[in-house]
Amino acid sequence: MTKKLKKKLCLIGSFGVGKTILVSKYVKGIFSEKYLSTVGVMISQKTVEIGDCEVLLMVWDLAGEDDFQGLRLSFIKGASGVLFVADGTRAETLRLTQQHMERLGEFYSDIPTLLLLNKADLQDQWDIAEAHLDEVRGKVKVFRTSAKTGENVEEAFVRITEMMIAPDEPTTEAFL
Amino acid sequence: MPPDSPQPFSDESVREGAAGSLDSVLAALDYLVLEAVEDASLRVRGAVPDWFESIYGGGIDVALAESPFLTCFVKEVARPLWKEAPTVPVRSGIWTEAVPDASGNELTELHLEAIAMHGANGAGLLVIQFMGRRFEEIQMLTQRANEKALEHRQLSREVQKKDVLLRCIVHDLNNPLGAVLLNLELLATSDDEQVKAAASLALEAARRQRSLIKSITEVFSSDLSRLSRNRGSAEVVGEFVRGGEYVVNMHLNQALRRSVSILLEDGLTGVVAGERKVIGELEPFVRAVENLVLNALRYAPRDSVVIVRLLALDEGMQVQVEDAGPGVEPELVGGLFDPFTQGTTNRGAMGLGLYFCRMTVEQWGGSIVYEQASGGGARFVFTLPWAGDASQHNYET
Ligand SMILES: Nc1nc2c(ncn2[C@@H]2O[C@H](COP(=O)(O)OP(=O)(O)OP(=O)(O)O)[C@@H](O)[C@H]2O)c(=O)[nH]1
Ligand SMILES: [Mg+2]
């Protein structure tokens, strides 16, 4: 018998790191070179099958703010998981992510999180020091992704969904 | 909530009338007003705006069922707010959702914002606004601001890259030239007239080449030109202390956010005469110290201290920047101050920052080294010579 669940997943990160395109790639299989800034939050849905679970994933793609104070905590209420997204060609977006993680930790310390270091296809513009990455790896699991090539995109979304429905996760609620 | 004592009939009807016309104004402005009723459901108050009718013909229950955002906002924000005593309204922020169009097939994007608040009678109200054209305006402004910021970043990075490249070229061209000039000068004092004449010619050419290199850097480089023009200029010690204070104060807040404190240990004031001069210039000095401090902050663990230390040594003024982080891995120390470190691009911006420090300090005849701090953290140490030391007047390399 399949179990049906409904889960809210938030994407958080500086502007232009590729949150919207990652969602588009995962949900619709579409990559676009064009940058269209998100305003507020954009919501899409996708059904993911994990084992005998059918999870209706509500993906909340939050507009990037460059100031970590601007993180809208009210958008995160009720979330079962968070994907932090940083741009591998801009080290400052990873630094902002670290601040976001700290801030989120103050309020929602038990939500599962992953970090996507996006634009992995742009190796010649890579801007992340290994030492910097090591420091981050100590706090969160990191996926190197590319919305352009699709590298690790599906894997990251599936992984976070698995973490969100883990049996010891108390906020699981049934739908339908 | 009904009032305790019955209101005079006329007042009530006046109020209803006023409320009725207000409702139609709100609907005309594309606002949908919902009221929380006793059984925890939501009831439309007043007129239903067209957009809502065309998208959620079935009413608010359909909207709630189809809109994850609205469901979440009502549950997580509005209901908790309504339970409290009346307070300031809470805005949801703009959200975008795809909804089926009138034919029920094609998905169109809908942009809305909701406000949770209390009505005059204390009842919970939910106001939903259709963003329409305003969304496009806000989107355009956001987009422009973001694109400008990205462009600016791209551009300053290009400039920085160009400067570094130029420095490398200048450095490599200048390096052997110092030795060439020294030796030609020696030869030009030869007793052999032929050698002397040839050496003088070569010396002249070499000097011309040196000034050519200088002028290239002055024309093309944004940083280096200023540095080379001011080579050998000196500044009183007190100014450098001010520079150190400036850097520390500039980054206090940023550090505090990460529970790191920055401390300035001033070993100059009161130790050396305030009018004693050091070879160097304030602005590049500040940038060099700032580079080191930013670097230290990046690696400093929570609740630790970054120390900026100013010392007076026999050979000059020393600046130390120390953190309690993991230090630099031994295999990286060798190339720490090189640009584009060791062929890997992985050290990123850090490689450039330290290279800038080295170039700055060396331009003034100083030196910079890395040491491991006593606790294992990183300590960057640079020394600038006191002005007036005769040993500093060789050809710069
Ligand atoms: N080369 C490459 N480009 C990418 C990748 N992911 C995103 N981009 C590009 O990065 C730009 C920004 O992507 P978005 O997804 O719109 O960025 P965002 O994080 O949603 O930005 P905001 O909505 O402003 O917060 C677009 O031009 C994308 O084409 C990637 O993996 N590789
Ligand atoms: Mg976006």
Coordinates of C-alpha atoms and ligand atoms in Angstrom, one line a residue:
Chain A
M1 CA 0.0 0.0 0.0
T2 CA 1.4 3.4 -0.9
K3 CA 1.5 6.1 1.7
K4 CA 0.6 9.6 0.4
L5 CA 2.3 12.6 2.0
K6 CA 2.4 16.3 1.3
K7 CA 5.5 18.2 2.1
K8 CA 6.8 21.8 1.9
L9 CA 10.3 22.4 0.7
C10 CA 12.0 25.8 0.6
L11 CA 14.8 27.0 -1.6
I12 CA 16.9 29.7 -0.1
G13 CA 19.9 31.6 -1.5
S14 CA 21.3 34.8 -2.9
F15 CA 19.8 36.2 -6.1
G16 CA 20.9 34.7 -9.4
V17 CA 22.3 31.6 -7.9
G18 CA 19.9 29.4 -9.9
K19 CA 17.1 28.5 -7.5
T20 CA 14.3 29.0 -10.0
I21 CA 16.2 27.3 -12.8
L22 CA 17.0 24.3 -10.6
V23 CA 13.3 24.0 -9.8
S24 CA 12.4 24.3 -13.4
K25 CA 15.0 21.7 -14.3
Y26 CA 13.7 19.3 -11.7
V27 CA 10.0 19.8 -12.1
K28 CA 9.8 20.4 -15.9
G29 CA 13.1 19.3 -17.2
I30 CA 13.7 22.7 -18.6
F31 CA 16.9 24.8 -18.3
S32 CA 17.0 28.4 -19.5
E33 CA 19.9 30.8 -19.9
K34 CA 17.5 33.7 -19.3
Y35 CA 17.5 35.2 -15.8
L36 CA 14.0 36.3 -14.5
S37 CA 14.2 37.5 -10.9
T38 CA 11.7 35.9 -8.6
V39 CA 9.5 38.3 -6.6
G40 CA 8.4 37.1 -3.2
V41 CA 8.0 33.4 -3.6
M42 CA 7.1 31.1 -6.4
I43 CA 5.4 27.8 -5.8
S44 CA 5.4 24.6 -7.9
Q45 CA 4.5 21.0 -7.2
K46 CA 5.9 17.7 -8.1
T47 CA 5.1 14.2 -7.0
V48 CA 8.1 12.1 -5.9
E49 CA 8.0 8.4 -5.3
I50 CA 10.3 7.2 -2.5
G51 CA 10.0 3.6 -1.7
D52 CA 6.3 3.0 -1.0
C53 CA 5.7 6.7 -0.4
E54 CA 4.2 9.1 -2.8
V55 CA 5.2 12.5 -1.8
L56 CA 3.5 15.6 -3.2
L57 CA 6.4 18.1 -2.9
M58 CA 5.4 21.7 -2.6
V59 CA 8.4 23.6 -3.7
W60 CA 8.7 27.2 -2.4
D61 CA 11.3 29.1 -4.4
L62 CA 12.1 32.2 -2.4
A63 CA 13.4 35.4 -4.0
G64 CA 17.1 35.9 -3.3
E65 CA 17.9 38.7 -0.8
D66 CA 21.4 39.9 -0.6
D67 CA 21.1 40.8 3.0
F68 CA 20.7 37.8 5.3
Q69 CA 18.4 39.9 7.6
G70 CA 16.0 39.9 4.7
L71 CA 15.4 36.2 5.0
R72 CA 11.6 35.9 5.3
L73 CA 11.1 33.5 8.1
S74 CA 7.4 33.6 7.6
F75 CA 7.8 31.9 4.3
I76 CA 9.6 29.1 5.9
K77 CA 6.9 28.3 8.5
G78 CA 5.6 24.8 8.0
A79 CA 8.5 23.7 5.9
S80 CA 9.7 20.1 6.2
G81 CA 13.0 20.8 4.4
V82 CA 15.3 23.5 3.1
L83 CA 17.6 23.5 0.1
F84 CA 20.2 26.2 0.5
V85 CA 21.6 27.2 -2.9
A86 CA 24.9 29.0 -3.6
D87 CA 26.6 29.9 -6.8
G88 CA 30.0 28.2 -7.2
T89 CA 31.3 31.1 -9.3
R90 CA 30.6 33.7 -6.5
A91 CA 32.1 32.9 -3.1
E92 CA 30.1 35.6 -1.4
T93 CA 26.9 33.7 -2.1
L94 CA 28.3 30.8 -0.1
R95 CA 29.2 33.2 2.7
L96 CA 25.6 34.5 2.7
T97 CA 24.3 30.9 2.8
Q98 CA 26.4 30.3 5.9
Q99 CA 24.7 33.3 7.5
H100 CA 21.3 32.0 6.4
M101 CA 22.0 28.6 7.9
E102 CA 23.0 30.1 11.2
R103 CA 19.9 32.3 11.2
L104 CA 17.6 29.4 10.2
G105 CA 19.2 27.2 12.9
E106 CA 18.2 29.7 15.6
F107 CA 14.5 29.2 14.7
Y108 CA 14.1 25.9 13.0
S109 CA 17.0 23.8 14.1
D110 CA 15.4 20.4 13.3
I111 CA 14.5 20.9 9.7
P112 CA 16.6 18.8 7.3
T113 CA 18.8 20.8 5.0
L114 CA 21.2 20.4 2.1
L115 CA 23.4 22.8 0.3
L116 CA 23.5 22.9 -3.5
L117 CA 26.7 24.5 -4.8
N118 CA 25.3 25.3 -8.3
K119 CA 26.7 26.1 -11.7
A120 CA 29.2 23.2 -11.4
D121 CA 29.5 23.4 -15.2
L122 CA 31.3 26.7 -15.0
Q123 CA 34.6 25.3 -13.7
D124 CA 36.7 28.0 -15.3
Q125 CA 35.0 30.6 -13.2
W126 CA 34.9 28.6 -10.0
D127 CA 35.5 30.8 -7.0
I128 CA 35.2 28.6 -3.9
A129 CA 38.3 27.8 -1.9
E130 CA 38.6 24.2 -0.8
A131 CA 39.1 25.4 2.8
H132 CA 36.0 27.4 2.6
L133 CA 34.1 24.3 1.4
D134 CA 35.5 22.2 4.1
E135 CA 34.3 24.6 6.7
V136 CA 30.8 24.4 5.2
R137 CA 30.9 20.6 4.8
G138 CA 31.3 20.4 8.6
K139 CA 27.7 21.7 9.0
V140 CA 25.7 20.5 6.0
K141 CA 25.9 18.0 3.2
V142 CA 26.9 19.6 0.0
F143 CA 25.9 18.7 -3.6
R144 CA 27.7 20.2 -6.5
T145 CA 24.9 20.8 -9.0
S146 CA 24.4 22.1 -12.5
A147 CA 21.0 23.1 -13.6
K148 CA 22.5 23.4 -17.1
T149 CA 23.8 19.8 -17.4
G150 CA 21.4 18.4 -14.9
E151 CA 24.3 17.1 -12.7
N152 CA 23.0 16.1 -9.2
V153 CA 19.8 18.0 -9.6
E154 CA 17.4 15.0 -9.3
E155 CA 19.7 13.4 -6.8
A156 CA 19.6 16.5 -4.5
F157 CA 15.8 16.8 -4.6
V158 CA 15.3 13.1 -4.0
R159 CA 17.8 13.1 -1.2
I160 CA 16.2 16.1 0.6
T161 CA 12.7 14.4 0.1
E162 CA 14.0 11.2 1.7
M163 CA 15.4 13.2 4.6
M164 CA 12.0 15.0 5.0
I165 CA 10.0 11.8 5.2
A166 CA 12.5 10.0 7.4
P167 CA 10.5 7.9 10.0
D168 CA 11.7 9.8 13.0
E169 CA 10.5 13.0 11.4
P170 CA 7.5 14.0 13.5
T171 CA 5.7 16.6 11.3
T172 CA 4.7 14.0 8.7
E173 CA 1.0 14.6 7.7
A174 CA -1.1 12.5 5.4
F175 CA -3.0 13.9 2.5
L176 CA -6.0 12.6 0.4
Chain B
M1 CA -18.3 39.7 18.1
P2 CA -21.8 41.1 18.8
P3 CA -21.7 44.1 21.1
D4 CA -23.0 43.6 24.6
S5 CA -25.8 46.1 24.5
P6 CA -28.0 46.5 21.4
Q7 CA -27.1 49.4 19.1
P8 CA -29.8 51.9 18.1
F9 CA -31.3 50.6 14.8
S10 CA -30.5 53.7 12.8
D11 CA -26.8 53.6 13.7
E12 CA -26.6 50.0 12.6
S13 CA -28.1 50.6 9.2
V14 CA -25.8 53.6 8.6
R15 CA -22.8 51.4 9.5
E16 CA -24.0 48.6 7.2
G17 CA -24.5 51.1 4.4
A18 CA -21.0 52.5 4.9
A19 CA -19.5 49.0 5.1
G20 CA -21.4 48.0 1.9
S21 CA -19.9 50.9 -0.1
L22 CA -16.5 50.2 1.3
D23 CA -16.8 46.6 0.2
S24 CA -17.5 47.6 -3.4
V25 CA -14.5 49.9 -3.3
L26 CA -12.3 47.1 -2.1
A27 CA -13.6 44.8 -4.8
A28 CA -12.9 47.4 -7.4
L29 CA -9.4 47.6 -6.2
D30 CA -9.0 43.9 -6.7
Y31 CA -9.1 43.1 -2.9
L32 CA -11.0 40.1 -1.7
V33 CA -12.0 40.4 1.9
L34 CA -12.6 37.2 4.0
E35 CA -13.7 37.0 7.5
A36 CA -13.0 34.1 9.9
V37 CA -16.2 32.8 11.4
E38 CA -16.9 30.7 14.5
D39 CA -16.6 27.3 12.9
A40 CA -13.0 28.1 11.7
S41 CA -14.1 28.5 8.1
L42 CA -13.7 31.7 6.0
R43 CA -16.6 33.7 4.6
V44 CA -16.4 36.2 1.8
R45 CA -17.3 39.7 3.0
G46 CA -18.8 42.0 0.5
A47 CA -18.3 41.9 -3.2
V48 CA -16.2 39.2 -4.9
P49 CA -13.6 40.8 -7.3
D50 CA -13.6 39.6 -10.9
W51 CA -10.2 37.9 -10.8
F52 CA -11.2 35.7 -8.0
E53 CA -14.5 34.7 -9.6
S54 CA -12.8 33.8 -12.8
I55 CA -10.1 31.7 -11.2
Y56 CA -11.7 30.2 -8.2
G57 CA -15.4 30.2 -9.3
G58 CA -16.1 27.7 -6.6
G59 CA -15.3 30.1 -3.8
I60 CA -12.8 30.3 -1.0
D61 CA -12.8 26.6 -0.2
V62 CA -11.7 25.9 -3.8
A63 CA -9.0 28.6 -3.5
L64 CA -7.7 27.1 -0.2
A65 CA -7.7 23.6 -1.6
E66 CA -5.8 24.7 -4.7
S67 CA -3.4 27.2 -3.2
P68 CA -0.7 25.7 -1.1
F69 CA 0.5 29.2 -0.2
L70 CA -2.9 30.4 1.0
T71 CA -3.4 27.2 3.0
C72 CA 0.0 27.7 4.7
F73 CA -0.5 31.4 5.3
V74 CA -3.9 30.9 6.9
K75 CA -2.7 28.0 9.0
E76 CA 0.7 29.3 10.1
V77 CA 0.3 33.0 10.2
A78 CA -3.3 34.2 10.0
R79 CA -5.0 31.9 12.5
P80 CA -2.3 32.3 15.2
L81 CA -2.6 36.1 14.7
W82 CA -6.4 36.1 15.0
K83 CA -6.2 34.3 18.3
E84 CA -4.2 37.2 19.7
A85 CA -5.5 40.6 20.8
P86 CA -5.8 42.9 17.8
T87 CA -2.4 44.0 16.6
V88 CA -0.7 45.3 13.4
P89 CA -1.7 43.5 10.2
V90 CA 0.8 41.0 8.8
R91 CA 1.5 40.9 5.1
S92 CA 2.3 37.6 3.4
G93 CA 4.6 39.0 0.8
I94 CA 3.9 38.4 -2.9
W95 CA 3.6 34.9 -4.1
T96 CA 3.3 33.3 -7.5
E97 CA 1.3 30.1 -8.3
A98 CA 0.4 28.4 -11.4
V99 CA -3.4 27.9 -11.8
P100 CA -5.4 26.3 -14.7
D101 CA -7.0 28.9 -16.9
A102 CA -10.7 29.2 -17.6
S103 CA -10.6 26.2 -20.0
G104 CA -9.0 24.2 -17.1
N105 CA -6.0 23.2 -19.2
E106 CA -3.3 25.7 -19.7
L107 CA -1.5 26.9 -16.6
T108 CA -1.2 30.6 -16.0
E109 CA 0.8 32.3 -13.3
L110 CA -1.1 34.2 -10.6
H111 CA 0.5 36.8 -8.4
L112 CA -1.2 37.6 -5.1
E113 CA -0.5 39.1 -1.7
A114 CA -2.5 38.4 1.5
I115 CA -2.9 40.5 4.6
A116 CA -4.0 38.9 7.9
M117 CA -5.5 41.4 10.4
H118 CA -8.3 42.1 12.8
G119 CA -11.5 43.9 11.8
A120 CA -13.0 46.8 13.8
N121 CA -15.1 44.3 15.8
G122 CA -12.0 42.2 16.5
A123 CA -12.9 39.5 14.0
G124 CA -10.2 37.9 12.0
L125 CA -9.9 39.3 8.5
L126 CA -8.0 38.0 5.5
V127 CA -7.5 40.4 2.6
I128 CA -6.2 39.0 -0.7
Q129 CA -4.9 41.3 -3.3
F130 CA -4.5 40.6 -7.0
M131 CA -1.1 42.1 -8.0
G132 CA -1.7 42.4 -11.8
R133 CA 0.4 45.2 -13.3
R134 CA 2.0 46.1 -10.0
F135 CA 3.7 42.7 -10.1
E136 CA 5.3 43.4 -13.4
E137 CA 6.5 46.8 -12.1
I138 CA 8.0 45.3 -9.0
Q139 CA 9.5 42.4 -11.0
M140 CA 11.1 44.8 -13.4
L141 CA 12.7 46.9 -10.6
T142 CA 14.0 43.8 -8.8
Q143 CA 15.4 42.4 -12.0
R144 CA 17.1 45.6 -12.9
A145 CA 18.7 46.0 -9.4
N146 CA 19.8 42.3 -9.4
E147 CA 21.3 42.5 -12.9
K148 CA 23.1 45.7 -12.1
A149 CA 24.6 44.2 -9.0
L150 CA 25.8 41.1 -11.0
E151 CA 27.2 43.3 -13.8
H152 CA 29.0 45.4 -11.3
R153 CA 30.6 42.4 -9.7
Q154 CA 31.6 41.0 -13.0
L155 CA 33.2 44.2 -14.0
S156 CA 35.2 44.8 -10.9
R157 CA 36.4 41.2 -11.1
E158 CA 37.6 41.8 -14.7
V159 CA 39.4 44.9 -13.5
Q160 CA 41.0 43.1 -10.7
K161 CA 42.1 40.3 -13.0
K162 CA 43.6 42.8 -15.4
D163 CA 45.4 44.6 -12.6
V164 CA 46.9 41.4 -11.4
L165 CA 48.0 40.4 -14.8
L166 CA 49.6 43.8 -15.3
R167 CA 51.4 43.5 -12.0
C168 CA 52.8 40.2 -12.9
I169 CA 54.0 41.5 -16.2
V170 CA 55.5 44.6 -14.6
H171 CA 57.0 42.6 -11.9
D172 CA 58.7 40.2 -14.3
L173 CA 59.9 42.9 -16.6
N174 CA 61.3 45.0 -13.7
N175 CA 62.9 42.2 -11.8
P176 CA 65.9 41.6 -14.1
L177 CA 66.1 45.3 -15.0
G178 CA 67.2 46.2 -11.5
A179 CA 70.2 43.9 -11.9
V180 CA 70.9 45.1 -15.4
L181 CA 70.9 48.8 -14.2
L182 CA 73.2 48.1 -11.3
N183 CA 75.7 46.3 -13.4
L184 CA 75.6 48.8 -16.2
E185 CA 76.3 51.6 -13.7
L186 CA 79.3 49.7 -12.5
L187 CA 80.5 49.2 -16.1
A188 CA 80.0 52.9 -16.9
T189 CA 82.7 53.7 -14.4
S190 CA 85.2 51.5 -16.3
D191 CA 88.6 52.9 -17.3
D192 CA 88.2 51.3 -20.7
E193 CA 86.6 54.1 -22.7
Q194 CA 85.0 51.7 -25.2
V195 CA 83.3 49.8 -22.4
K196 CA 82.3 53.0 -20.7
A197 CA 80.7 54.4 -23.9
A198 CA 78.9 51.1 -24.6
A199 CA 77.7 50.8 -21.0
S200 CA 76.5 54.4 -21.0
L201 CA 74.4 53.8 -24.1
A202 CA 73.0 50.6 -22.6
L203 CA 72.4 52.3 -19.4
E204 CA 70.4 55.0 -21.1
A205 CA 68.3 52.4 -23.0
A206 CA 67.7 50.4 -19.8
R207 CA 66.6 53.6 -18.0
R208 CA 64.3 54.4 -20.9
Q209 CA 62.8 51.0 -20.7
R210 CA 62.3 51.3 -16.9
S211 CA 60.4 54.6 -17.3
L212 CA 58.4 53.0 -20.2
I213 CA 57.3 50.2 -17.9
K214 CA 56.4 52.7 -15.3
S215 CA 54.3 54.7 -17.7
I216 CA 52.5 51.6 -19.0
T217 CA 51.4 50.8 -15.5
E218 CA 50.4 54.4 -14.9
V219 CA 48.2 54.4 -17.9
F220 CA 46.6 51.0 -17.6
S221 CA 46.5 50.0 -14.0
S222 CA 44.0 51.5 -11.6
D223 CA 45.9 50.5 -8.4
L224 CA 49.5 50.2 -9.5
S225 CA 49.7 53.6 -11.0
R226 CA 49.0 55.3 -7.7
L227 CA 51.3 53.0 -5.9
S228 CA 54.2 53.6 -8.2
R229 CA 53.8 57.3 -8.3
N230 CA 53.9 57.4 -4.5
R231 CA 56.7 55.0 -4.2
G232 CA 58.9 56.1 -1.4
S233 CA 56.4 58.5 0.1
A234 CA 56.2 58.4 3.9
E235 CA 53.5 58.9 6.5
V236 CA 53.7 59.5 10.2
V237 CA 53.2 56.5 12.5
G238 CA 50.0 58.1 14.0
E239 CA 48.3 57.8 10.6
F240 CA 48.9 54.1 10.4
V241 CA 47.5 53.6 13.8
R242 CA 44.4 55.5 12.6
G243 CA 44.3 53.3 9.6
G244 CA 44.4 50.2 11.8
E245 CA 41.6 51.5 14.0
Y246 CA 39.6 52.3 10.9
V247 CA 39.8 48.8 9.5
V248 CA 38.9 47.3 12.9
N249 CA 35.9 49.5 13.3
M250 CA 34.8 48.9 9.8
H251 CA 34.4 45.2 10.3
L252 CA 33.3 45.0 13.9
N253 CA 29.7 44.5 13.0
Q254 CA 30.3 41.9 10.4
A255 CA 32.5 40.0 12.9
L256 CA 29.9 40.4 15.7
R257 CA 27.3 38.6 13.5
R258 CA 29.5 35.6 13.6
S259 CA 30.3 36.1 17.3
V260 CA 33.9 37.1 16.5
S261 CA 35.5 40.1 18.0
I262 CA 38.4 42.1 16.5
L263 CA 41.0 43.6 18.8
L264 CA 43.5 46.3 17.9
E265 CA 46.7 46.0 20.0
D266 CA 48.4 49.3 19.5
G267 CA 52.1 48.9 20.4
L268 CA 53.1 52.1 18.6
T269 CA 51.3 55.0 20.4
G270 CA 53.5 56.2 23.2
V271 CA 56.3 53.7 22.2
V272 CA 57.7 55.6 19.2
A273 CA 57.6 59.3 18.6
G274 CA 54.3 60.2 16.9
E275 CA 56.2 62.1 14.1
R276 CA 58.4 59.2 13.2
K277 CA 57.7 58.3 9.6
V278 CA 57.1 54.9 7.9
I279 CA 57.5 54.4 4.2
G280 CA 54.1 53.8 2.8
E281 CA 50.8 55.4 2.0
L282 CA 47.6 55.3 4.1
E283 CA 45.0 54.1 1.6
P284 CA 46.8 51.1 0.1
F285 CA 47.9 50.3 3.7
V286 CA 44.3 50.3 4.9
R287 CA 43.4 48.0 2.0
A288 CA 46.2 45.6 2.7
V289 CA 45.3 45.4 6.4
E290 CA 41.6 45.0 5.4
N291 CA 42.4 42.1 3.1
L292 CA 44.2 40.4 6.0
V293 CA 41.4 41.1 8.4
L294 CA 38.7 39.8 6.0
N295 CA 40.7 36.8 5.4
A296 CA 41.1 36.2 9.1
L297 CA 37.3 36.7 9.6
R298 CA 36.6 34.2 7.0
Y299 CA 38.4 31.5 8.9
A300 CA 37.9 32.6 12.5
P301 CA 35.6 30.2 14.5
R302 CA 32.7 31.5 16.5
D303 CA 33.5 33.2 19.8
S304 CA 37.1 33.8 18.9
V305 CA 39.2 36.9 18.6
V306 CA 40.9 38.3 15.5
I307 CA 43.9 40.4 16.6
V308 CA 45.4 43.3 14.7
R309 CA 48.8 44.1 16.3
L310 CA 51.0 47.1 15.6
L311 CA 54.6 46.9 16.8
A312 CA 57.7 49.0 16.6
L313 CA 60.8 47.0 15.7
D314 CA 64.3 48.2 15.0
E315 CA 63.9 47.8 11.2
G316 CA 60.4 49.2 11.0
M317 CA 56.8 49.2 11.9
Q318 CA 55.3 45.7 12.0
V319 CA 51.6 44.8 11.5
Q320 CA 50.3 41.4 12.5
V321 CA 46.9 40.0 11.8
E322 CA 46.1 36.8 13.7
D323 CA 43.1 34.5 13.9
A324 CA 42.2 31.4 15.8
G325 CA 41.1 29.4 12.7
P326 CA 42.7 26.3 11.3
G327 CA 45.7 28.1 9.9
V328 CA 47.1 27.5 6.4
E329 CA 47.9 24.0 5.3
P330 CA 51.7 23.5 5.1
E331 CA 51.7 22.6 1.4
L332 CA 49.9 25.8 0.6
V333 CA 52.2 28.1 2.6
G334 CA 54.8 28.3 -0.1
G335 CA 52.6 29.9 -2.8
L336 CA 50.4 31.8 -0.4
F337 CA 51.4 35.2 -1.7
D338 CA 51.4 34.3 -5.4
P339 CA 48.7 35.2 -7.8
F340 CA 46.5 32.3 -9.2
T341 CA 48.1 30.1 -6.6
Q342 CA 49.8 27.0 -7.8
G343 CA 47.8 26.6 -10.9
T344 CA 44.6 25.5 -9.1
T345 CA 41.8 28.1 -9.1
N346 CA 40.5 26.8 -5.8
R347 CA 41.9 29.5 -3.5
G348 CA 39.8 32.0 -5.4
A349 CA 39.6 35.5 -4.1
M350 CA 42.0 34.8 -1.2
G351 CA 44.9 34.3 -3.6
L352 CA 44.4 37.8 -5.1
G353 CA 44.0 39.5 -1.7
L354 CA 47.3 38.2 -0.4
Y355 CA 49.0 38.9 -3.6
F356 CA 47.8 42.5 -3.4
C357 CA 49.2 42.7 0.2
R358 CA 52.5 41.5 -1.0
M359 CA 52.7 43.8 -3.9
T360 CA 51.7 46.8 -1.7
V361 CA 54.2 46.0 1.0
E362 CA 57.0 45.2 -1.4
Q363 CA 56.5 48.4 -3.3
W364 CA 57.5 50.3 -0.1
G365 CA 60.5 48.1 0.5
G366 CA 58.7 46.1 3.1
S367 CA 58.1 42.3 3.4
I368 CA 55.2 40.0 4.3
V369 CA 55.3 36.5 5.7
Y370 CA 53.0 33.9 7.1
E371 CA 53.5 32.3 10.5
Q372 CA 51.6 29.9 12.5
A373 CA 50.1 31.6 15.6
S374 CA 50.7 29.9 18.9
G375 CA 47.2 28.4 19.0
G376 CA 47.6 27.0 15.5
G377 CA 45.7 29.8 13.8
A378 CA 47.0 31.9 11.0
R379 CA 49.3 35.0 11.5
F380 CA 50.2 37.3 8.7
V381 CA 53.1 39.6 9.5
F382 CA 54.3 42.5 7.4
T383 CA 57.0 45.0 8.1
L384 CA 57.4 48.5 6.6
P385 CA 60.8 50.2 7.0
W386 CA 61.2 53.5 8.9
A387 CA 61.6 56.4 6.5
G388 CA 65.1 57.8 6.3
D389 CA 67.0 54.5 6.4
A390 CA 69.8 54.7 3.8
S391 CA 69.6 51.0 3.0
Q392 CA 66.2 51.5 1.2
H393 CA 67.5 53.4 -1.8
N394 CA 68.3 50.6 -4.1
Y395 CA 66.5 50.1 -7.4
E396 CA 63.1 48.7 -6.7
T397 CA 62.3 45.4 -8.1
Ligands
LIG1 N1 25.9 27.9 -16.4 C1 24.9 27.8 -15.5 N2 24.0 28.8 -15.4 C2 23.0 28.6 -14.5 C3 22.9 27.4 -13.7 N3 21.8 27.6 -12.9 C4 21.3 28.8 -13.2 N4 22.0 29.4 -14.1 C5 21.8 30.8 -14.7 O1 21.8 31.7 -13.6 C6 20.8 32.7 -13.8 C7 19.9 32.9 -12.6 O2 19.1 31.8 -12.4 P1 17.8 31.8 -11.5 O3 17.3 30.4 -11.3 O4 16.8 32.7 -12.2 O5 18.3 32.5 -10.2 P2 17.5 32.6 -8.8 O6 18.4 32.0 -7.8 O7 16.1 32.1 -8.9 O8 17.5 34.2 -8.6 P3 16.4 35.1 -7.8 O9 15.0 34.7 -8.3 O10 16.7 36.5 -8.2 O11 16.6 34.8 -6.4 C8 20.1 32.3 -15.1 O12 20.6 33.1 -16.1 C9 20.4 30.9 -15.3 O13 20.5 30.5 -16.6 C10 23.9 26.4 -13.9 O14 23.8 25.3 -13.3 N5 24.8 26.6 -14.8
MG2 MG 14.3 32.9 -8.8

